[in-house]
Coordinates of C-alpha atoms in Angstrom, one line a residue:
X126 CA 28.1 -40.0 10.4
X127 CA 31.2 -37.7 11.4
X128 CA 31.9 -34.1 10.1
X129 CA 34.9 -34.8 7.4
X130 CA 36.6 -32.4 5.0
X131 CA 38.8 -33.9 2.7
X132 CA 41.9 -31.6 3.0
X133 CA 44.6 -30.7 0.0
X134 CA 46.8 -28.4 1.5
X135 CA 49.3 -26.0 -0.2
X136 CA 49.7 -23.1 1.3
X137 CA 51.0 -24.7 4.7
X138 CA 53.5 -25.7 2.6
X139 CA 55.4 -22.6 1.5
X140 CA 58.3 -21.3 4.4
X141 CA 57.2 -20.6 8.2
X142 CA 57.9 -17.1 7.1
X143 CA 54.3 -16.7 5.2
X144 CA 52.4 -17.1 8.2
X145 CA 52.1 -18.2 11.7
X146 CA 51.1 -21.5 12.8
X147 CA 48.3 -21.1 15.6
X148 CA 44.9 -23.3 16.8
X149 CA 41.9 -21.3 17.3
X150 CA 40.9 -20.7 21.0
X151 CA 38.1 -22.6 21.8
X152 CA 35.1 -21.1 23.2
X153 CA 32.5 -21.5 26.1
X154 CA 29.2 -23.3 23.8
X155 CA 29.8 -23.3 20.6
X156 CA 25.4 -23.5 19.1
X157 CA 24.9 -23.1 15.5
X158 CA 22.9 -20.7 13.4
X159 CA 23.6 -21.7 10.0
X160 CA 25.4 -24.6 7.7
X161 CA 26.0 -24.0 3.5
X162 CA 24.9 -27.7 3.2
X163 CA 25.1 -26.6 -0.8
X164 CA 28.0 -25.2 0.1
X165 CA 29.9 -28.1 2.0
X166 CA 28.8 -30.6 -0.9
X167 CA 30.5 -28.9 -3.6
X168 CA 33.3 -28.4 -1.6
X169 CA 32.8 -32.4 -0.9
X170 CA 32.5 -32.2 3.0
X171 CA 30.8 -34.7 4.7
X172 CA 28.5 -32.8 7.3
X173 CA 26.5 -35.5 10.3
X174 CA 23.1 -34.7 11.2
X175 CA 24.3 -33.9 14.9
X176 CA 24.5 -29.5 14.6
X177 CA 27.0 -29.9 18.1
X178 CA 29.7 -31.4 16.3
X179 CA 29.2 -29.4 13.2
X180 CA 29.0 -26.4 15.8
X181 CA 32.1 -27.8 17.4
X182 CA 34.1 -27.8 14.4
X183 CA 33.2 -24.2 13.2
X184 CA 33.5 -22.6 16.5
X185 CA 37.3 -24.1 16.2
X186 CA 36.9 -26.0 19.6
X187 CA 37.7 -29.3 17.4
X188 CA 40.4 -29.4 14.4
X189 CA 39.1 -31.6 11.6
X190 CA 41.5 -34.3 11.0
X191 CA 43.9 -33.3 8.1
X192 CA 44.1 -29.4 8.8
X193 CA 46.9 -27.5 9.1
X194 CA 45.4 -24.2 11.2
X195 CA 47.7 -20.8 10.3
X196 CA 47.2 -17.1 10.6
X197 CA 48.4 -15.5 7.2
X198 CA 50.6 -12.5 7.1
X199 CA 50.6 -9.7 5.1
X200 CA 50.9 -5.7 5.0
X201 CA 48.7 -3.1 3.1
X202 CA 47.6 0.5 2.7
X203 CA 45.3 1.5 4.9
X204 CA 43.2 4.4 3.5
X205 CA 46.0 5.1 1.8
X206 CA 48.9 4.9 4.8
X207 CA 50.8 1.8 4.6
X208 CA 50.9 -0.4 7.5
X209 CA 54.4 -2.3 7.0
X210 CA 53.1 -6.1 9.2
X211 CA 48.8 -6.6 9.5
X212 CA 47.8 -10.5 9.0
X213 CA 45.1 -12.3 10.0
X214 CA 44.6 -10.2 13.6
X215 CA 41.1 -13.0 14.1
X216 CA 41.1 -15.2 11.4
X217 CA 42.8 -18.8 11.1
X218 CA 42.9 -20.5 7.3
X219 CA 42.0 -24.6 8.7
X220 CA 43.1 -25.7 5.3
X221 CA 41.9 -26.1 1.6
X222 CA 39.9 -28.3 -0.2
X223 CA 39.9 -29.0 -3.7
X224 CA 36.0 -29.3 -4.5
X225 CA 33.8 -31.4 -7.4
X226 CA 33.9 -29.0 -9.6
X227 CA 37.9 -28.9 -9.9
X228 CA 38.8 -25.7 -7.9
X229 CA 40.6 -24.9 -4.6
X230 CA 39.1 -23.3 -2.2
X231 CA 40.3 -21.8 1.8
X232 CA 38.3 -22.5 4.1
X233 CA 39.0 -20.1 7.0
X234 CA 37.6 -19.5 10.9
X235 CA 36.6 -15.4 11.6
X236 CA 36.6 -14.7 14.8
X237 CA 38.6 -18.1 16.7
X238 CA 41.1 -16.2 19.4
X239 CA 43.8 -13.8 19.1
X240 CA 46.9 -14.8 16.9
X241 CA 50.3 -12.9 16.7
X242 CA 48.7 -10.6 14.3
X243 CA 46.2 -9.6 16.6
X244 CA 47.6 -6.2 18.0
X245 CA 46.6 -6.4 21.3
X246 CA 42.7 -7.3 19.9
X247 CA 41.3 -10.1 21.1
X248 CA 41.0 -12.3 17.7
X249 CA 36.7 -12.4 18.1
X250 CA 34.0 -11.3 16.5
X251 CA 30.4 -10.5 17.4
X252 CA 27.3 -12.0 16.0
X253 CA 26.2 -9.0 14.1
X254 CA 28.7 -8.6 12.0
X255 CA 29.4 -12.0 11.4
X256 CA 25.4 -12.7 10.5
X257 CA 25.9 -9.5 7.9
X258 CA 28.8 -11.2 6.6
X259 CA 27.0 -14.8 5.7
X260 CA 24.1 -12.7 4.5
X261 CA 25.9 -10.7 2.0
X262 CA 28.0 -12.9 0.7
X263 CA 25.8 -15.4 -0.3
X264 CA 24.0 -12.5 -1.8
X265 CA 26.3 -11.4 -3.5
X266 CA 27.1 -15.3 -5.0
X267 CA 23.5 -15.5 -5.6
X268 CA 23.7 -12.2 -7.7
X269 CA 26.9 -13.8 -9.6
X270 CA 29.5 -11.8 -8.3
X271 CA 32.7 -13.1 -8.0
X272 CA 33.0 -13.4 -3.9
X273 CA 34.4 -14.9 -1.1
X274 CA 31.2 -17.2 0.5
X275 CA 30.3 -18.5 3.9
X276 CA 30.3 -22.2 4.9
X277 CA 28.7 -22.0 9.1
X278 CA 27.9 -19.3 11.6
X279 CA 28.2 -20.4 15.4
X280 CA 27.3 -18.4 18.2
X281 CA 30.5 -19.2 20.7
X282 CA 27.9 -18.7 24.1
X283 CA 30.7 -15.8 25.3
X284 CA 30.2 -12.3 25.6
X285 CA 32.9 -9.8 24.0
X286 CA 34.0 -6.4 25.0
X287 CA 33.1 -4.0 22.7
X288 CA 31.8 -0.4 23.6
X289 CA 29.7 -2.6 25.4
X290 CA 29.4 -6.9 26.0
X291 CA 28.0 -7.8 22.8
X292 CA 27.6 -12.1 22.2
X293 CA 30.3 -13.8 20.3
X294 CA 30.1 -15.7 17.1
X295 CA 32.3 -17.2 14.6
X296 CA 31.9 -17.0 10.5
X297 CA 33.3 -19.7 8.5
X298 CA 34.5 -18.2 5.1
X299 CA 35.5 -20.0 2.0
X300 CA 37.8 -18.2 -0.3
X301 CA 39.9 -19.2 -3.7
X302 CA 42.4 -18.0 -1.6
X303 CA 43.2 -15.2 1.0
X304 CA 46.4 -14.2 -1.2
X305 CA 46.1 -10.0 -0.9
X306 CA 48.1 -7.4 -2.7
X307 CA 48.9 -6.7 1.0
X308 CA 50.7 -10.5 0.8
X309 CA 53.1 -9.4 -2.0
X310 CA 53.6 -5.5 -0.2
X311 CA 55.3 -7.2 3.0
X312 CA 57.8 -9.1 1.2
X313 CA 58.4 -6.4 -1.2
X314 CA 58.7 -3.9 1.2
X315 CA 61.5 -6.1 3.3
X316 CA 63.3 -6.7 0.4
X317 CA 62.9 -10.5 0.8
X318 CA 63.4 -11.7 -2.9
X319 CA 63.2 -14.6 -2.4
X320 CA 59.7 -14.9 -0.1
X321 CA 58.4 -12.7 -3.4
X322 CA 59.5 -15.2 -5.8
X323 CA 57.7 -18.0 -3.9
X324 CA 55.1 -16.4 -3.4
X325 CA 54.6 -14.8 -7.4
X326 CA 55.2 -18.9 -8.2
X327 CA 52.8 -19.7 -5.8
X328 CA 50.1 -17.2 -6.8
X329 CA 50.6 -18.1 -10.7
X330 CA 50.3 -21.5 -10.1
X331 CA 46.9 -21.2 -8.1
X332 CA 45.1 -19.0 -10.2
X333 CA 46.9 -17.7 -13.1
X334 CA 48.3 -20.9 -14.7
X335 CA 48.8 -19.1 -18.1
X336 CA 50.7 -16.3 -17.0
X337 CA 54.3 -16.3 -18.6
X338 CA 55.8 -13.9 -16.1
X339 CA 55.2 -11.2 -13.3
X340 CA 53.6 -8.8 -16.1
X341 CA 51.3 -11.0 -17.8
X342 CA 50.3 -11.8 -13.7
X343 CA 49.4 -8.5 -12.6
X344 CA 47.6 -7.9 -16.4
X345 CA 45.0 -10.8 -15.1
X346 CA 44.6 -9.6 -11.6
X347 CA 43.8 -6.4 -13.4
X348 CA 41.5 -7.8 -15.7
X349 CA 39.7 -9.1 -12.7
X350 CA 39.5 -6.4 -11.0
X351 CA 38.1 -3.8 -13.2
X352 CA 35.7 -6.7 -13.8
X353 CA 34.6 -6.9 -10.6
X354 CA 34.6 -3.3 -9.3
X355 CA 32.2 -2.4 -12.5
X356 CA 30.0 -5.7 -11.2
X357 CA 29.6 -4.2 -8.0
X358 CA 28.4 -0.4 -9.4
X359 CA 26.4 -2.1 -11.4
X360 CA 24.2 -3.2 -8.7
X361 CA 24.4 -0.4 -6.3
X362 CA 26.8 -2.1 -3.9
X363 CA 29.6 0.0 -1.7
X364 CA 32.4 -1.9 -0.5
X365 CA 33.3 0.3 1.8
X366 CA 37.4 -0.3 3.0
X367 CA 39.4 -1.1 -0.3
X368 CA 42.5 -1.5 0.8
X369 CA 44.9 -3.3 -0.5
X370 CA 45.0 -5.8 2.2
X371 CA 41.1 -6.0 0.8
X372 CA 42.1 -7.0 -2.4
X373 CA 42.5 -10.4 -3.9
X374 CA 44.6 -11.5 -6.4
X375 CA 41.7 -14.0 -7.3
X376 CA 39.5 -11.7 -8.2
X377 CA 37.2 -11.7 -5.3
X378 CA 34.8 -9.7 -3.2
X379 CA 36.3 -10.0 -0.1
X380 CA 35.6 -8.2 3.7
X381 CA 32.1 -7.4 4.3
X382 CA 32.6 -4.9 6.7
X383 CA 31.3 -1.4 6.6
X384 CA 29.5 -2.7 3.3
X385 CA 26.5 -1.1 1.7
X386 CA 24.1 -1.1 -1.1
X387 CA 22.7 2.0 -2.2
X388 CA 18.4 2.6 -1.9
X389 CA 18.4 5.7 -3.3
X390 CA 21.0 6.8 -6.1
X391 CA 23.7 8.8 -5.1
X392 CA 26.9 8.5 -6.5
X393 CA 28.8 10.5 -4.1
X394 CA 27.4 7.5 -1.6
X395 CA 29.3 6.8 1.0
X396 CA 28.4 4.7 4.2
X397 CA 31.5 4.1 6.4
X398 CA 32.0 5.3 9.9
X399 CA 35.9 5.1 9.2
X400 CA 35.5 7.0 5.4
X401 CA 35.4 10.4 6.5
X402 CA 36.8 11.6 3.2
X403 CA 35.2 9.4 0.9
X404 CA 38.0 7.7 -0.7
X405 CA 36.3 4.3 -0.8
X406 CA 32.7 6.1 -1.7
X407 CA 30.6 4.4 -4.3
X408 CA 32.1 6.8 -7.7
X409 CA 35.1 6.6 -5.9
X410 CA 35.9 2.7 -6.3
X411 CA 36.2 3.0 -9.8
X412 CA 39.9 5.0 -9.2
X413 CA 40.9 3.1 -5.9
X414 CA 41.2 -0.5 -7.7
X415 CA 43.3 1.1 -10.3
X416 CA 45.7 2.6 -7.1
X417 CA 45.2 -0.5 -5.7
X418 CA 46.6 -2.2 -8.4
X419 CA 49.7 0.3 -8.6
X420 CA 50.3 -0.5 -5.1
X421 CA 50.9 -4.5 -6.5
X422 CA 52.8 -3.8 -9.5
X423 CA 55.3 -1.6 -7.4
X424 CA 55.8 -5.0 -5.6
X425 CA 56.4 -6.9 -8.9
X426 CA 58.9 -4.7 -9.8
X427 CA 61.7 -6.5 -8.3
X428 CA 60.8 -9.7 -9.4
X429 CA 61.3 -8.3 -13.4
X430 CA 65.3 -9.0 -14.9
X431 CA 65.4 -5.1 -16.3
X432 CA 63.4 -3.0 -12.9
X433 CA 63.5 0.4 -15.0
X434 CA 61.8 -1.4 -17.7
X435 CA 59.4 -3.1 -15.7
X436 CA 58.1 0.4 -14.4
X437 CA 57.7 2.2 -17.8
X438 CA 55.4 -1.6 -18.7
X439 CA 53.9 -1.9 -15.5
X440 CA 53.0 2.0 -15.3
X441 CA 51.2 1.3 -19.0
X442 CA 49.1 -1.5 -17.9
X443 CA 47.9 0.6 -15.0
X444 CA 47.1 3.5 -17.0
X445 CA 44.9 1.0 -19.0
X446 CA 42.8 0.2 -15.6
X447 CA 40.3 2.7 -16.3
X448 CA 39.4 2.2 -20.0
X449 CA 38.8 -1.3 -19.2
X450 CA 36.5 -0.1 -16.1
X451 CA 34.5 1.8 -18.1
X452 CA 33.9 -0.6 -20.5
X453 CA 32.8 -3.3 -18.0
X454 CA 30.7 -0.7 -16.5
X455 CA 29.1 0.8 -19.7
X456 CA 28.2 -2.9 -21.0
X457 CA 26.6 -3.9 -17.9
X458 CA 24.4 -0.6 -16.9
X459 CA 23.7 -0.9 -21.0
X460 CA 22.1 -4.0 -20.4
X461 CA 20.1 -3.1 -17.4
X462 CA 18.5 -0.3 -19.4
X463 CA 18.1 -3.6 -21.8
X464 CA 20.4 -3.1 -24.9
X465 CA 22.6 -6.4 -25.0
X466 CA 25.1 -4.2 -27.7
X467 CA 26.4 -0.4 -27.1
X468 CA 26.5 1.5 -29.9
X469 CA 26.7 5.2 -30.7
X470 CA 24.3 6.9 -28.0
X471 CA 23.7 4.3 -25.5
X472 CA 26.4 5.9 -22.9
X473 CA 24.1 9.4 -23.1
X474 CA 21.4 7.6 -22.8
X475 CA 22.9 5.5 -19.3
X476 CA 24.4 9.0 -18.0
X477 CA 20.9 11.1 -18.8
X478 CA 19.0 8.4 -16.7
X479 CA 21.2 8.4 -13.6
X480 CA 21.6 11.8 -13.7
X481 CA 17.8 12.3 -14.1
X482 CA 17.8 8.8 -10.9
X483 CA 19.5 11.2 -8.7
X484 CA 17.9 14.8 -8.6
X485 CA 15.1 13.0 -8.1
X486 CA 15.6 10.8 -5.5
X487 CA 15.1 7.7 -7.1
X488 CA 15.9 3.7 -5.6
X489 CA 18.5 2.6 -7.6
X490 CA 17.6 -1.4 -7.2
X491 CA 13.6 -0.6 -8.0
X492 CA 14.1 1.5 -10.5
X493 CA 15.6 -0.5 -12.9
X494 CA 14.0 -3.3 -12.0
X495 CA 10.7 -1.5 -12.8
X496 CA 11.8 -0.4 -16.5
X497 CA 10.6 -4.3 -17.6
X498 CA 7.0 -3.7 -16.4
X499 CA 6.4 0.0 -17.2
X500 CA 6.0 1.1 -13.6
X501 CA 9.3 3.0 -13.5
X502 CA 8.2 6.3 -13.5
X503 CA 6.9 5.5 -9.6
X504 CA 10.1 5.6 -8.6
X505 CA 10.7 9.4 -9.4
X506 CA 10.3 12.6 -7.3
X507 CA 8.9 14.0 -10.4
X508 CA 7.9 11.3 -12.9
X509 CA 8.0 14.1 -15.6
X510 CA 11.5 13.5 -15.4
X511 CA 11.1 10.0 -16.6
X512 CA 8.7 10.3 -19.2
X513 CA 11.2 13.1 -20.9
X514 CA 14.0 10.2 -20.8
X515 CA 11.7 7.1 -22.1
X516 CA 11.2 8.7 -25.1
X517 CA 14.3 8.2 -26.5
X518 CA 14.6 4.9 -24.4
X519 CA 11.7 3.2 -26.2
X520 CA 12.6 4.5 -29.3
X521 CA 16.3 2.7 -28.9
X522 CA 14.9 -0.4 -27.7
X523 CA 12.7 -0.9 -31.0
X524 CA 16.3 -2.5 -32.1
X525 CA 16.6 -4.8 -28.9
X526 CA 15.1 -8.2 -29.6
X527 CA 14.4 -9.0 -26.3
X528 CA 14.8 -6.2 -24.0
X529 CA 12.6 -7.5 -21.3
X530 CA 14.1 -10.5 -20.4
X531 CA 17.8 -8.5 -20.6
X532 CA 16.2 -6.5 -18.1
X533 CA 15.1 -9.1 -15.7
X534 CA 18.0 -11.3 -15.6
X535 CA 20.4 -8.4 -15.2
X536 CA 18.1 -6.0 -12.7
X537 CA 18.0 -7.8 -9.1
X538 CA 14.4 -7.9 -7.7
X539 CA 16.0 -8.3 -3.9
X540 CA 19.2 -7.0 -2.9
X541 CA 20.4 -7.0 1.0
X542 CA 19.3 -4.1 2.4
X543 CA 20.6 -1.8 4.7
X544 CA 18.0 -1.2 7.2
X545 CA 17.3 -5.2 6.8
X546 CA 20.3 -6.4 7.5
X547 CA 20.0 -4.1 11.0
X548 CA 17.1 -5.1 11.3
X549 CA 17.9 -9.0 10.9
X550 CA 20.8 -8.1 13.4
X551 CA 18.6 -6.6 16.2
X552 CA 16.2 -9.7 16.0
X553 CA 19.5 -12.4 16.7
X554 CA 20.6 -10.3 19.9
X555 CA 16.8 -11.1 21.0
X556 CA 17.8 -14.9 20.0
X557 CA 15.6 -14.6 17.1
X558 CA 17.0 -16.0 13.8
X559 CA 14.1 -15.9 11.8
X560 CA 15.0 -12.7 9.7
X561 CA 18.5 -14.1 9.4
X562 CA 17.4 -17.8 8.0
X563 CA 14.3 -16.1 5.5
X564 CA 16.9 -13.0 4.0
X565 CA 19.2 -16.1 3.3
X566 CA 16.1 -17.8 1.7
X567 CA 14.8 -14.9 -0.4
X568 CA 18.4 -13.4 -1.8
X569 CA 19.1 -16.6 -3.1
X570 CA 17.1 -15.7 -6.0
X571 CA 17.6 -12.1 -6.5
X572 CA 16.0 -12.2 -10.0
X573 CA 12.4 -13.9 -9.0
X574 CA 9.9 -11.4 -8.4
X575 CA 8.8 -12.9 -5.1
X576 CA 5.3 -11.9 -3.6
X577 CA 5.5 -12.9 0.1
X578 CA 9.1 -11.2 -0.3
X579 CA 7.2 -7.4 -0.7
X580 CA 8.7 -6.2 2.3
X581 CA 12.2 -6.9 1.9
X582 CA 12.1 -4.7 -1.5
X583 CA 10.5 -1.4 0.1
X584 CA 12.9 1.3 0.6
X585 CA 13.5 2.6 4.5
X586 CA 11.3 4.6 5.8
X587 CA 12.9 7.8 7.0
X588 CA 13.2 6.5 10.7
X589 CA 15.2 3.1 9.7
X590 CA 17.5 4.7 6.7
X591 CA 21.1 3.4 8.3
X592 CA 23.0 6.4 8.2
X593 CA 26.8 4.4 8.4
X594 CA 27.9 1.3 8.6
X595 CA 30.6 -0.1 10.5
X596 CA 33.7 -2.7 10.5
X597 CA 32.4 -3.7 13.7
X598 CA 34.3 -7.5 14.3

């Protein structure tokens, strides 16, 4: 049996100005770390038992029949500063498949070698970020978060130069598409109306077939992104680098660079080593996604027949977005404390709990999970601070039918904690992939109480705390 991918490519049919056709650069000695056979089945990919063949394909050493490899072009605001041309500097889109579920998805190699957009980079990725993205993106999928997914991870058998020599790797990423806010921005900035119109039509057909005009498409993206960011925050997730080139039109989480899940709850938490002013910190995510949607709106204005009226209409849509985020945030946090439908006073109940958690260095994930079994007070440095809140909360739950069941299916027992990710990477650098495989297995069932995974639920000791995360690719 040979590896077969039933490609059905559509982005490659767009004009050449949307991308550069480029093939992956072969590597010295590819070897398979992991392949996601369950995802492959959804994509209708036939995988052989021969791991060497799988490694050849997903390292870029051999192109499967029907592939149309290309690097996509886009621009983007990076930490608020506009870069007029970015593009895939280390990623190559092999093509698309239409899965068993009828959904079209991209299959992309990350770390596959230089492209015309590499900007003096080597186009490679080292092992650590590849394993991090594999673990975290699959964990997010298991948590029910819209996200890109990981199909395979391959060692290249080559060292690459970063601060030091590090082992290279390639990740195969699957996405609903890789169309970003920055994809629209580049054509708007170039005043290329024809390309902008073509991109709009393609995006509408692929993701928003019911959108009647650019305003409707904008509204669809706003609604998906509002729900996505609220869901991130309900899980204590911090993306870390929400540039407009990392903001998808599909509404999926993309690019797990300096991402992190909070341990101790802190609304001002920032982990990214390059985010010196907290632009993409935990609480700031609700504001920055609105800013990103304003940039998308600006890029769409040239498509409207009356630009002046469009500015007014788009402004109203963007200004309404904080209300959408707030409503979704409140709904999700109400569920986290066992409330199925909010009523007056519930918002204050959530806010008060979070305030006490912050003041008492309570672990975010473990506190919410422990609410259902009556041990949440143990997470507080001063348990009496929880007791004072618990009285009102218990009284409120008397009106709920199944609050414990709701909390157990809302609050995960296990998340990909930063210190466990770093330990997993350190082990892989010593040629031990067992922690990687164990994390993937446990995180695929995040709502299960697995006694054998108690160590993965434990917050870091002081010596294990990860104070900063890095892009690192």
